[in-house]
Every structure is written in structure tokens, then in C-alpha cells.
PDB file of C-alpha atoms in Angstrom:
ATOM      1  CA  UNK A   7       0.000   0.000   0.000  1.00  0.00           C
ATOM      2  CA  UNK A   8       2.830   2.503   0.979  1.00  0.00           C
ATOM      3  CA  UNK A   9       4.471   2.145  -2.454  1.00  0.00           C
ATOM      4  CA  UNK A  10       1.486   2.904  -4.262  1.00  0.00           C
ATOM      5  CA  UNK A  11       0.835   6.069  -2.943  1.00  0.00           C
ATOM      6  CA  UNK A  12       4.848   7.262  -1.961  1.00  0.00           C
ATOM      7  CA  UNK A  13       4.619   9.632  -4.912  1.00  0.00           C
ATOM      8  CA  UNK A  14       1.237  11.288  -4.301  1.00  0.00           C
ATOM      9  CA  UNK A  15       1.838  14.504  -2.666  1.00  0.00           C
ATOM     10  CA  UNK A  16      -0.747  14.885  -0.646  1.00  0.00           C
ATOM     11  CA  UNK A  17       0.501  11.938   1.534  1.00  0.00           C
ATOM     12  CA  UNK A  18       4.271  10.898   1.303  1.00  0.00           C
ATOM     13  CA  UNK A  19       5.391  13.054  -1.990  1.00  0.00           C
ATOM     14  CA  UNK A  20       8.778  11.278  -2.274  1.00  0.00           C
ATOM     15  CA  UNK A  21       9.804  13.928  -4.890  1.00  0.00           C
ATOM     16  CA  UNK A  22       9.566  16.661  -2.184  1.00  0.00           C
ATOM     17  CA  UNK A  23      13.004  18.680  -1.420  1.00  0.00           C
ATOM     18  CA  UNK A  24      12.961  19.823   1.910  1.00  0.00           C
ATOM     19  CA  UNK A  25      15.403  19.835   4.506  1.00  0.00           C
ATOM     20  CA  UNK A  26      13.656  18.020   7.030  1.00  0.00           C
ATOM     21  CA  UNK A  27      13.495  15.068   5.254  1.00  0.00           C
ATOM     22  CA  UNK A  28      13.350  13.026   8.479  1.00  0.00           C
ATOM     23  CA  UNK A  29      10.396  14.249   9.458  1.00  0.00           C
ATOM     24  CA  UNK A  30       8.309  13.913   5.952  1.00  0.00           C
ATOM     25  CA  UNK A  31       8.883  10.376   6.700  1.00  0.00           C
ATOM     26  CA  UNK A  32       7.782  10.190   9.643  1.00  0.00           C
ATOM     27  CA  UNK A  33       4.496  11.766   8.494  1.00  0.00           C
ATOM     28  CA  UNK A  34       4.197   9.637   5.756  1.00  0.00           C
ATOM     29  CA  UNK A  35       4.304   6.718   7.826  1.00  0.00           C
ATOM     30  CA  UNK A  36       2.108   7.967  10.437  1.00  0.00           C
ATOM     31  CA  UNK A  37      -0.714   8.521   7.682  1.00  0.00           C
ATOM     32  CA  UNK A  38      -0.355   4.572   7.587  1.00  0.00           C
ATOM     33  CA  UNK A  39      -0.525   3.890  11.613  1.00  0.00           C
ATOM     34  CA  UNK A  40       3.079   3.132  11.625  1.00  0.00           C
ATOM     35  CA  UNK A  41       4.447   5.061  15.078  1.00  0.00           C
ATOM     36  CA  UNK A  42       8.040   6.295  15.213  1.00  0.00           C
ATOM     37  CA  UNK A  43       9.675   5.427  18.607  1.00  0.00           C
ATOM     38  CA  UNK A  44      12.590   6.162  20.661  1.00  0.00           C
ATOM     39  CA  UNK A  45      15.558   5.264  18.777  1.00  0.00           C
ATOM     40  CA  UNK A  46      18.114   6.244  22.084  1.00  0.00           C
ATOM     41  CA  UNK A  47      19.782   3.189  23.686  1.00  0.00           C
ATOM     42  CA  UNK A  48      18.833   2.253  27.351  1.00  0.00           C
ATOM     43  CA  UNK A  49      21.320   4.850  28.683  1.00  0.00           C
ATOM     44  CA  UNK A  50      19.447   7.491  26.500  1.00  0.00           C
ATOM     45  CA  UNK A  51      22.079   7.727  24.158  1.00  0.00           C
ATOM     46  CA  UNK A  52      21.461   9.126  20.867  1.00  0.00           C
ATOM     47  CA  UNK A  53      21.790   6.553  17.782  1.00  0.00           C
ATOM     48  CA  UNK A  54      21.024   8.672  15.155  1.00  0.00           C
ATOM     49  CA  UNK A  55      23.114  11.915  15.334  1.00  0.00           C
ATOM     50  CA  UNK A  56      22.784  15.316  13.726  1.00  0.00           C
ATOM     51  CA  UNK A  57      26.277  16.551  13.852  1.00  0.00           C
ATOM     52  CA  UNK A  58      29.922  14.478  13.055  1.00  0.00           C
ATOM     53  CA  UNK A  59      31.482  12.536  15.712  1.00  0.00           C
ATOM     54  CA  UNK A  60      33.845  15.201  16.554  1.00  0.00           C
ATOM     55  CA  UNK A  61      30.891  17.798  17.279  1.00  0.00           C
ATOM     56  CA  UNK A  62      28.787  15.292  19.194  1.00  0.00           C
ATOM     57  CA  UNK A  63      31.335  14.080  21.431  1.00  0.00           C
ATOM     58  CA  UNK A  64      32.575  17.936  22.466  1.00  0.00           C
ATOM     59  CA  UNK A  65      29.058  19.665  22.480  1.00  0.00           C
ATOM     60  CA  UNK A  66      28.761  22.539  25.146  1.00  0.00           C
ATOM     61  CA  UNK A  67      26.328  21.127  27.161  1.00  0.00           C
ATOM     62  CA  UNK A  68      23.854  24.706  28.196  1.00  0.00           C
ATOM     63  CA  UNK A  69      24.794  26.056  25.013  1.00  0.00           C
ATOM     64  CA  UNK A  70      22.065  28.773  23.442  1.00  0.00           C
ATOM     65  CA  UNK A  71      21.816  27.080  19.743  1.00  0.00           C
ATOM     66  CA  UNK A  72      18.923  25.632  17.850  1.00  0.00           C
ATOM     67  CA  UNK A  73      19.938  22.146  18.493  1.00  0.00           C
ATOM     68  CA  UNK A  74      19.615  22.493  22.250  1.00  0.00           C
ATOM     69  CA  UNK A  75      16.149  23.468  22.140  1.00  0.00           C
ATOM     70  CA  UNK A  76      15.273  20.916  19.154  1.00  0.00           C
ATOM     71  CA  UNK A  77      16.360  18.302  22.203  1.00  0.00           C
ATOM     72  CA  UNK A  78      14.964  20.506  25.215  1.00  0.00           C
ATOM     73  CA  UNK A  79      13.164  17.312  26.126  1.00  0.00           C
ATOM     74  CA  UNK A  80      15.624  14.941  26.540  1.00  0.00           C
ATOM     75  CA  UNK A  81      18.818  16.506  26.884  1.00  0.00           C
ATOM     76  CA  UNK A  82      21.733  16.534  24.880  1.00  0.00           C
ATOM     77  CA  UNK A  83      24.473  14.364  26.039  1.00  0.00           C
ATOM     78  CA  UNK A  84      28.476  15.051  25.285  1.00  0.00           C
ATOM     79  CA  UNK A  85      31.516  13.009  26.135  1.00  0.00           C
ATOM     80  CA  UNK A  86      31.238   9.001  26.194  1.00  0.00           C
ATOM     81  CA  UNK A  87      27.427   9.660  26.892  1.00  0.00           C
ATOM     82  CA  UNK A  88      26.736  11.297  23.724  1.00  0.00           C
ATOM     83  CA  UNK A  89      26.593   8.170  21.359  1.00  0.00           C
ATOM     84  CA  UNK A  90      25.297   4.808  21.870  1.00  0.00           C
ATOM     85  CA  UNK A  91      27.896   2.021  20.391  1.00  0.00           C
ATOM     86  CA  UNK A  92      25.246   0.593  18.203  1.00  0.00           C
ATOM     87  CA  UNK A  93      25.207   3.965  16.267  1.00  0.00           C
ATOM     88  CA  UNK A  94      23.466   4.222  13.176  1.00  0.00           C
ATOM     89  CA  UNK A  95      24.694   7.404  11.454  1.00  0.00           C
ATOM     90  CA  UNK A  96      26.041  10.905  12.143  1.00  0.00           C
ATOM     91  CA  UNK A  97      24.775  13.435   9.399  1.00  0.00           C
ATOM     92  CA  UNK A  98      26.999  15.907   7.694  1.00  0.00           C
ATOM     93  CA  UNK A  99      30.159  13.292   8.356  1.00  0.00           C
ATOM     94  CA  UNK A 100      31.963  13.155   5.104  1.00  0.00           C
ATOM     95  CA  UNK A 101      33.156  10.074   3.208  1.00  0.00           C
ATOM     96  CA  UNK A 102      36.954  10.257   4.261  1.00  0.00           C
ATOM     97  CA  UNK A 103      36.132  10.827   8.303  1.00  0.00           C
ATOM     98  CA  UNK A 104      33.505   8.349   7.940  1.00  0.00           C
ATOM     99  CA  UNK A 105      35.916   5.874   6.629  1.00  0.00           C
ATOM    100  CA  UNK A 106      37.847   6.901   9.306  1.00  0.00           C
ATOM    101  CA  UNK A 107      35.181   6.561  12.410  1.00  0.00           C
ATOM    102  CA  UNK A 108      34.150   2.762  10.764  1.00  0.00           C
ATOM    103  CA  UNK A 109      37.567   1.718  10.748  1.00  0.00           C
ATOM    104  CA  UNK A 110      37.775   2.663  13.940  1.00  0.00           C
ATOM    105  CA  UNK A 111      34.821   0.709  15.172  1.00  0.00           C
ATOM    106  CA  UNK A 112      35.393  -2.199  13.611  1.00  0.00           C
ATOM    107  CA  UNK A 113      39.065  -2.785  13.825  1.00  0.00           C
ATOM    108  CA  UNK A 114      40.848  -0.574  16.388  1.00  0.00           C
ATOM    109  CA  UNK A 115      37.541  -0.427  19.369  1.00  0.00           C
ATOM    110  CA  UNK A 116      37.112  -3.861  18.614  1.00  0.00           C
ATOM    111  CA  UNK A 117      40.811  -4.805  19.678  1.00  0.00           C
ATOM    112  CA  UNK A 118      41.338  -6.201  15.675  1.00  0.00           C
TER     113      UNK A 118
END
């Protein structure tokens, strides 16, 4: 049913070019009951992240910025605390450092 009606913009409009791309999604899939959940870890710690690695980890915590009051109701988290080690992505990470933060992961964090 979803694929039948992805292109129609009244409901999901997949050609739409927005920045919040996320969150047309997440309407789209709400128009067909499907709930979007908490994807934080059981320490609350984010799996899907907005900034690089680098910004995430160091983020002034009490910092006056658009992203702190995006997460005004849960916090945002810095140091180890900031990213759960199942992490799915960090947006605006560019090929080269990503290559660099999987490597990482997989061969030097995992004692390879």
C-alpha cells in the first residue's frame, strides 16, 4: 500500500526537497498507523546523530543554539554519553572521516 501512494503529494510526496526530510517520513508513515519510537539506547544515548562525531562528542552542554532546544526534552548528552555504540549514522560526516570513524569501530575499538 505505501508504495502505491509514496509519490502522491498529498501523503508521502517522495519527490519533495525539503530539509527536514526526516520528518516527511515520519508523516508519511504515520498517515499509515506506523508510530516512530525512541531510537536512544537504554542509557538514553542518541543513535542517530545530527552533527559528526567530533561535534557530538565535544558539544557545550547549556549552550544557546537551535539544536539544544530541538532536544529541550531529553537533553543533549556530550563526552562518552553522547553516542550509543550501536550507532546508526552521524549526518553531515563526510566520506573520508567516515571511513575513518568505521575503521575505527570495527578494527581498532574492537581490539582487531
Amino acid at each position: 500500500k505505501l508504495l502505491t501512494v509514496i509519490d502522491d503529494n498529498e501523503i508521502c510526496n517522495a519527490k519533495l526537497r525539503k530539509s527536514n526530510e526526516d520528518v516527511q517520513v515520519a508523516l508519511c508513515l504515520q498517515h499509515f498507523g506506523i508510530g516512530v519510537t525512541d531510537t536512544r539506547d537504554h542509557k538514553e544515548r542518541e543513535r542517530f546523530h545530527f552533527w559528526q562525531p567530533g561535534k557530538e562528542f565535544h558539544w557545550e552542554i547549556g549552550k544557546v543554539h537551535w539544536y539544544t532546544k530541538f532536544n529541550r526534552d531529553w537533553g543533549v548528552k556530550n563526552g562518552l554519553d553522547c553516542c550509543a555504540p550501536d550507532t546508526v549514522s552521524f549526518h553531515y560526516a563526510k566520506q573520508p572521516a567516515m571511513v575513518r570513524h568505521f575503521h575505527a569501530l570495527l578494527h581498532v575499538c574492537n581490539g582487531r
